[in-house]
PDB file of C-alpha atoms in Angstrom:
ATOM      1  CA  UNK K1206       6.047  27.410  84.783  1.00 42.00           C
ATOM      2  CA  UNK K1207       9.121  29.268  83.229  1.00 40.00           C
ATOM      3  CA  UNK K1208       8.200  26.872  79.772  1.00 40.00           C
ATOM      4  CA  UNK K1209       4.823  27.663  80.005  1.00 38.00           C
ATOM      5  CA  UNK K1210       5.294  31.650  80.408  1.00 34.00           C
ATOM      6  CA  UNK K1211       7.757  31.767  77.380  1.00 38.00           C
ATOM      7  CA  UNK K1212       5.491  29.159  75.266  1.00 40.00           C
ATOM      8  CA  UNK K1213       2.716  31.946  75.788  1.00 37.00           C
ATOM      9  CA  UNK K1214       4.876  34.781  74.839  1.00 37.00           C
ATOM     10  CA  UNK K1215       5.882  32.790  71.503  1.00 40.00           C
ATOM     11  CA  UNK K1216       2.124  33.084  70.788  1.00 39.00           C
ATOM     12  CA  UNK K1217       1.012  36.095  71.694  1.00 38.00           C
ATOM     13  CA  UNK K1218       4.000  37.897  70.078  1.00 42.00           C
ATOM     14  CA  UNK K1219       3.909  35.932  67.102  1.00 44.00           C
ATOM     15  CA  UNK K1220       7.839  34.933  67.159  1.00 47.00           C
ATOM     16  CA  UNK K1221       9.517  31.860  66.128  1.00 46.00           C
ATOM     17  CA  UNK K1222      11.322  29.553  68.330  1.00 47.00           C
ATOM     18  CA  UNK K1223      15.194  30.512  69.171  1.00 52.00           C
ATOM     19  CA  UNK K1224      18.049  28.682  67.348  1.00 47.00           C
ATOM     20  CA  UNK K1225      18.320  24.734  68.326  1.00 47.00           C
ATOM     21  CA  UNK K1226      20.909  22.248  67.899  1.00 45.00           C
ATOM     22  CA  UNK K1227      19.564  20.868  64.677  1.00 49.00           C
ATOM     23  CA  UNK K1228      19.070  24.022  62.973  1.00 55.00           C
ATOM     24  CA  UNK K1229      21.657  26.287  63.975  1.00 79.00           C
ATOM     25  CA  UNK K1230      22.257  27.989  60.895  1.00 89.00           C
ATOM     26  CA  UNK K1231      19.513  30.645  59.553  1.00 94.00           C
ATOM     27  CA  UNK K1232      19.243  32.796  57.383  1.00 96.00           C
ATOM     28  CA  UNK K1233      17.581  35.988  58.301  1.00 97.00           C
ATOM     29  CA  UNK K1234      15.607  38.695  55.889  1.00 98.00           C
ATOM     30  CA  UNK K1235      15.011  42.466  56.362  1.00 98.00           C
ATOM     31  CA  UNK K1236      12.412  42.909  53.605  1.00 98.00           C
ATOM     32  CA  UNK K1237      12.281  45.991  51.186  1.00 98.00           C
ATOM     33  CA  UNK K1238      10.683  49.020  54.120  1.00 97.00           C
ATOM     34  CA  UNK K1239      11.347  47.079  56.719  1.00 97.00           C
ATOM     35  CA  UNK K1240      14.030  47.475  59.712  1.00 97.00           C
ATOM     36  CA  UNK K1241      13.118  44.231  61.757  1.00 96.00           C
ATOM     37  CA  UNK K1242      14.376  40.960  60.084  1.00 97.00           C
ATOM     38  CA  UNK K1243      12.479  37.612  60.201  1.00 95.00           C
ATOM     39  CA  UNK K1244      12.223  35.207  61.188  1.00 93.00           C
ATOM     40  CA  UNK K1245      11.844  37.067  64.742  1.00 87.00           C
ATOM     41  CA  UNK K1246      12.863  35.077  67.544  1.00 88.00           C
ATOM     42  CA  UNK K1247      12.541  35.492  71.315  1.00 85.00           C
ATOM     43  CA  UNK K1248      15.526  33.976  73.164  1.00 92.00           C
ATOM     44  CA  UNK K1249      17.121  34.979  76.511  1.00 93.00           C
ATOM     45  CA  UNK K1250      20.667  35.512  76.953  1.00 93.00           C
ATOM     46  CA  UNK K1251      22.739  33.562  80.088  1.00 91.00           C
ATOM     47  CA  UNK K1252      26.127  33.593  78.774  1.00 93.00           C
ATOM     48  CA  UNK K1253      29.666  35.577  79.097  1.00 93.00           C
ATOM     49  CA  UNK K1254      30.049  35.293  75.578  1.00 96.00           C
ATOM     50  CA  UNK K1255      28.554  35.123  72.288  1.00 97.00           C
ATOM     51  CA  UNK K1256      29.394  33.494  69.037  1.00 97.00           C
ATOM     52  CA  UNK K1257      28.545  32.907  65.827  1.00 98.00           C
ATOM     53  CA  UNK K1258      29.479  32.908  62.005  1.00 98.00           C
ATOM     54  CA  UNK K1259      27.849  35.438  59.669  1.00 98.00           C
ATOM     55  CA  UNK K1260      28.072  35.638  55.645  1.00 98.00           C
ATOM     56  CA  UNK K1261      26.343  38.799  54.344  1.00 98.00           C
ATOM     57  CA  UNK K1262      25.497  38.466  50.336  1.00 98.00           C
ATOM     58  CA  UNK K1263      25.273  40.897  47.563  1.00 98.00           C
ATOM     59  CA  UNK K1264      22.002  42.032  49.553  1.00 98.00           C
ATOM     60  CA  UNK K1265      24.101  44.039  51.404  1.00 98.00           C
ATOM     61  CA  UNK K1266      25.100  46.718  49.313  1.00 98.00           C
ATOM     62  CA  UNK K1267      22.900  49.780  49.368  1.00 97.00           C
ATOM     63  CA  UNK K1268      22.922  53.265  48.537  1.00 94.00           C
ATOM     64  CA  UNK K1269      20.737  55.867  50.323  1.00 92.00           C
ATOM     65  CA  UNK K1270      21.387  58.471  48.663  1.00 84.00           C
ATOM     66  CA  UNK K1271      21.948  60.984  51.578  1.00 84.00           C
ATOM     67  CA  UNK K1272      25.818  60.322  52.830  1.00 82.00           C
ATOM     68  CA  UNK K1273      24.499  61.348  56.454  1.00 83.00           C
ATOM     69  CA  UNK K1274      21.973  58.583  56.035  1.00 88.00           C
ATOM     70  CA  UNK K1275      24.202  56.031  54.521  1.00 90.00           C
ATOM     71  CA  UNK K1276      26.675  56.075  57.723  1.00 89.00           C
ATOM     72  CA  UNK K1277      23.704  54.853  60.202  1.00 92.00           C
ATOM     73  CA  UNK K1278      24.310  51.462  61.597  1.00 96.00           C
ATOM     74  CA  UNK K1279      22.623  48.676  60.485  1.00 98.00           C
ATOM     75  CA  UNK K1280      22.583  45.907  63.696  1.00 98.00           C
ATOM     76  CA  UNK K1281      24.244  42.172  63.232  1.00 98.00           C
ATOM     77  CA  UNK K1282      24.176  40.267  66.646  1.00 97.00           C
ATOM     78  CA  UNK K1283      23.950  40.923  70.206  1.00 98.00           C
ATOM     79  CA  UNK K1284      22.451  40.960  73.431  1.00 97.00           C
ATOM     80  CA  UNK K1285      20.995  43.464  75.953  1.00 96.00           C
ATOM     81  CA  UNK K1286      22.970  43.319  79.433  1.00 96.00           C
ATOM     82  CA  UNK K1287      22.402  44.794  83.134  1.00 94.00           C
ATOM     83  CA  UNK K1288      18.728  43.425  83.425  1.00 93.00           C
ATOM     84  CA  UNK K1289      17.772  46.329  81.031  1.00 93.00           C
ATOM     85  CA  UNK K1290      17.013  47.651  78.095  1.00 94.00           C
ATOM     86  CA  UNK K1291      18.969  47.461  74.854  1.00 95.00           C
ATOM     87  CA  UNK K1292      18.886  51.410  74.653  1.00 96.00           C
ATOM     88  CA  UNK K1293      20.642  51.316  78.001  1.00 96.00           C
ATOM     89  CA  UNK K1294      23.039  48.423  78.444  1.00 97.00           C
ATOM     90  CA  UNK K1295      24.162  46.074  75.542  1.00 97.00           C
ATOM     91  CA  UNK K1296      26.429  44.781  73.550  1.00 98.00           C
ATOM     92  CA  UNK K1297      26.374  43.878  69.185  1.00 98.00           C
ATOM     93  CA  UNK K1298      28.143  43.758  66.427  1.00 98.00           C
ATOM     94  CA  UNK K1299      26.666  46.835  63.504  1.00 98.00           C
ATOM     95  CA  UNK K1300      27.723  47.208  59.467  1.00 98.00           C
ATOM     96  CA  UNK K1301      27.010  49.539  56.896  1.00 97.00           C
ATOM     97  CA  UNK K1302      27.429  49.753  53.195  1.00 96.00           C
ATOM     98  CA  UNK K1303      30.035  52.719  53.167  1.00 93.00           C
ATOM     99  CA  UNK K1304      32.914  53.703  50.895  1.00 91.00           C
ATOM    100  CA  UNK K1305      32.404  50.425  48.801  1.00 95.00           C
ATOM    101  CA  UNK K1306      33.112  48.313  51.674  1.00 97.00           C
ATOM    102  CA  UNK K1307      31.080  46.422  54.411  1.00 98.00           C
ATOM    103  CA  UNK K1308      32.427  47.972  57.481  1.00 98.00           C
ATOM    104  CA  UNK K1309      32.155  46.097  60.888  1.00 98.00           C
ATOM    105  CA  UNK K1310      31.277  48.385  64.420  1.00 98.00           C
ATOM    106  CA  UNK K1311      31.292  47.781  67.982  1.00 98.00           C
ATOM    107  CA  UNK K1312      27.706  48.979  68.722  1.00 98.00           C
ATOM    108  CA  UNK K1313      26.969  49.475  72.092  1.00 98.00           C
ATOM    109  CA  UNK K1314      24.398  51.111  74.695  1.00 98.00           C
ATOM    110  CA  UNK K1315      26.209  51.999  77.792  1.00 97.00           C
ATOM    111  CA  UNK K1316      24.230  53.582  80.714  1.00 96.00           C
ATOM    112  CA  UNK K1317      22.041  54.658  78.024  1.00 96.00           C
ATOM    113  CA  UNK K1318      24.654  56.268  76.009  1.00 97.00           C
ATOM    114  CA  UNK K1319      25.520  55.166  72.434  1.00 97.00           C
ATOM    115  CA  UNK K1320      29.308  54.074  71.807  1.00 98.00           C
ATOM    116  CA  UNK K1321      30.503  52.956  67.646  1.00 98.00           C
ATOM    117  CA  UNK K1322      33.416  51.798  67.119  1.00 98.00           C
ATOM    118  CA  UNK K1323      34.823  50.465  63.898  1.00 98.00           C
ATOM    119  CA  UNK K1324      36.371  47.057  63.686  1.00 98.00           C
ATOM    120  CA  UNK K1325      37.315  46.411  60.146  1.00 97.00           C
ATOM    121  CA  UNK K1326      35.559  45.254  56.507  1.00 98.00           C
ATOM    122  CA  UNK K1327      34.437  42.059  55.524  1.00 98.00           C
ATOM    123  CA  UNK K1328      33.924  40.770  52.515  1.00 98.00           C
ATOM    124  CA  UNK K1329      30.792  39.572  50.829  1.00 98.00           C
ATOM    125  CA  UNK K1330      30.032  35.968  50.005  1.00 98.00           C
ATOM    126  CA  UNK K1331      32.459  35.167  53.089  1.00 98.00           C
ATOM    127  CA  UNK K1332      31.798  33.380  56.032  1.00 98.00           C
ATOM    128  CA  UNK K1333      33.752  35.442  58.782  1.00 98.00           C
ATOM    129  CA  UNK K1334      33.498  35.044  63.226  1.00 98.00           C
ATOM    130  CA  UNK K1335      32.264  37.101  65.157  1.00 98.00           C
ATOM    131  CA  UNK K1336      32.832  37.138  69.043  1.00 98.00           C
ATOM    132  CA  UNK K1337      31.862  39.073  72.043  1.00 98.00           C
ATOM    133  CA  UNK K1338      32.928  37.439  75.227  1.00 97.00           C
ATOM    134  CA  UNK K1339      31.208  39.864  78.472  1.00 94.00           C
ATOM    135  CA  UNK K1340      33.379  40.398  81.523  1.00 94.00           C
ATOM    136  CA  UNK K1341      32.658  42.117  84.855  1.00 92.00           C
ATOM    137  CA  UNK K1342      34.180  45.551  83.430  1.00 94.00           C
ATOM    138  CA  UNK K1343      33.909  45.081  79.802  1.00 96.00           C
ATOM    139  CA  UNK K1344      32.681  44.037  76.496  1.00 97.00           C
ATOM    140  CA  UNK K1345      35.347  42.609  74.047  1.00 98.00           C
ATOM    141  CA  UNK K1346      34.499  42.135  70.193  1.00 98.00           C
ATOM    142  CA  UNK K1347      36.598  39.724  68.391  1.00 98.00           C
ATOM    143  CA  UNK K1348      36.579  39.356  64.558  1.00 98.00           C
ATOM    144  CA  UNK K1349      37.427  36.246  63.244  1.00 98.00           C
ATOM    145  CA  UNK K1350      39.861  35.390  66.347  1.00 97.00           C
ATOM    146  CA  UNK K1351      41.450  38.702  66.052  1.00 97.00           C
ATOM    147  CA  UNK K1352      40.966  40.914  69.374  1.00 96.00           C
ATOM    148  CA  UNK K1353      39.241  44.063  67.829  1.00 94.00           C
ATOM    149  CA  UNK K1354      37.910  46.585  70.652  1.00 97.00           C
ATOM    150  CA  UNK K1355      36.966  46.474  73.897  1.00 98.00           C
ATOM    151  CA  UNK K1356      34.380  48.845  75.569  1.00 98.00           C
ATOM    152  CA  UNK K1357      34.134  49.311  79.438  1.00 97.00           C
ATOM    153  CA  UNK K1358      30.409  48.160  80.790  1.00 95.00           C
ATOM    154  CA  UNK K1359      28.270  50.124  82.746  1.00 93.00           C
ATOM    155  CA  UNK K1360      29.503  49.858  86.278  1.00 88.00           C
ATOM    156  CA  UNK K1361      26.354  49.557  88.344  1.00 86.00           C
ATOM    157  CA  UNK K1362      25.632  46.039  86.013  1.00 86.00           C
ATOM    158  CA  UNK K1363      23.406  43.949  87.724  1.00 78.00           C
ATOM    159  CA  UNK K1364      22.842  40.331  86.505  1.00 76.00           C
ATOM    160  CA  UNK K1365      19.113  39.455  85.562  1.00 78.00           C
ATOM    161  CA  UNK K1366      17.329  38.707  82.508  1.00 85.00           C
ATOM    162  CA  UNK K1367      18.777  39.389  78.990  1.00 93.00           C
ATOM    163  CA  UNK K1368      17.637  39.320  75.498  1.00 96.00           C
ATOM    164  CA  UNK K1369      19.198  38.349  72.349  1.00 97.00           C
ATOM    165  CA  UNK K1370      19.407  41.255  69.462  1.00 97.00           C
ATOM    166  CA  UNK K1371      18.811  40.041  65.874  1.00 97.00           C
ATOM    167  CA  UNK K1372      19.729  41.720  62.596  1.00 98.00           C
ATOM    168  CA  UNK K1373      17.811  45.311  62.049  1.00 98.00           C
ATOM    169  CA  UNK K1374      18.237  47.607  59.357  1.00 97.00           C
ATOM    170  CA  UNK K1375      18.890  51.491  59.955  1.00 94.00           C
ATOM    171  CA  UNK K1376      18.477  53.911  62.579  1.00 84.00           C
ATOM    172  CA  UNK K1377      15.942  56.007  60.704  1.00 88.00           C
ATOM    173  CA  UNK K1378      15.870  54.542  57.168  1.00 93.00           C
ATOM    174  CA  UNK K1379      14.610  51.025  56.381  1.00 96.00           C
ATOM    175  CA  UNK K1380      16.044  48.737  54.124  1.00 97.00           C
ATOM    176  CA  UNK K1381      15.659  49.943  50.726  1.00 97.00           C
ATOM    177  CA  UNK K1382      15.628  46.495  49.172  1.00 97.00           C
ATOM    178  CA  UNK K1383      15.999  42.962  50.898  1.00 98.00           C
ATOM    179  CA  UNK K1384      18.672  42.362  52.499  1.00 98.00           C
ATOM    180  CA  UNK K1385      19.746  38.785  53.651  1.00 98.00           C
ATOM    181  CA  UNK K1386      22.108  37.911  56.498  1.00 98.00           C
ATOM    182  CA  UNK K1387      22.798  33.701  56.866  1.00 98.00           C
ATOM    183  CA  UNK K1388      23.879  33.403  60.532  1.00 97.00           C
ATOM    184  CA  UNK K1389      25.345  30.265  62.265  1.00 97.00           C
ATOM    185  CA  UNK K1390      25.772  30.219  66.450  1.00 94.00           C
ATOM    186  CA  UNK K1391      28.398  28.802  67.621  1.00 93.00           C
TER     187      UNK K1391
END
């Protein structure tokens, strides 16, 4: 019953099917106006942690014009958590174009409010890891095996269904050009 449900939401939402074993690398475009990337997928999310490999090409760099504009987070990976919403509980990795650099953030929604905290740059044309492993009190980000931040979960966290976050462009603005993210899970 469970296959059949999520078979009809494939189709009725119009998404692709989740990451699987033979393809587990993708590569994911945010076209020019756009904030959503595609392909879009629907996948649940079971586990304490999650992992994958991202490289981020010249795509990447931007320039908005408007510095206030240019420091809103663009979204990597992640995963809503506490049965709810992504605005109120979750967990991903964010980057922006800023100061000549691709910066790295902790990105999270906890009890509705909005915590961003930086990690470190990455390089373009570079493979790097990205973790975040879920406990019962917090959310720790790991960048390529290096312990980066941690962020205390919302305490009232009750376990229930959870959904995957793909890559998004902006807050407000949409990507000014395409912009293409390959992404391997791990």
């Amino acid at each position: 019953a469970q296959a059949l449900l999520f078979a009809c939401l494939l189709i009725v939402s119009g998404c692709e099917l989740p990451f699987e074993k033979e393809l587990s690398t993708r590569a994911f475009v945010i076209r020019a106006g756009e904030h959503y990337s595609t392909p879009r997928l629907t996948e649940t999310f079971r586990k304490e942690k999650l992992s994958f490999r991202a490289t981020f090409d010249g795509s990447a760099v931007y320039d908005l014009a408007d510095d206030s504009m240019q420091e809103n987070k663009n979204k990597l990976m992640g995963f809503s958590d506490c049965n709810s919403a992504h605005h109120e509980n979750s967990a991903r990795f964010a980057w922006q174009w800023n100061n000549d650099q691709l910066e790295i953030f902790a990105y999270c929604y906890v009890d509705s409010v909005r915590i961003e905290e930086f990690i470190g740059t990455v390089s373009l044309n570079e493979e790097n890891h990205y973790e975040i492993a879920r406990t019962d009190t917090e959310y720790v980000f790991y960048l390529n095996g290096e312990r980066k931040v941690t962020v205390a979960r919302a305490t009232a966290c009750e376990g229930g269904l959870n959904y995957m976050l793909y890559p998004y462009f902006g807050g407000s603005v949409p990507a000014p050009h395409e912009v293409r993210i390959e992404i391997e899970m791990l």
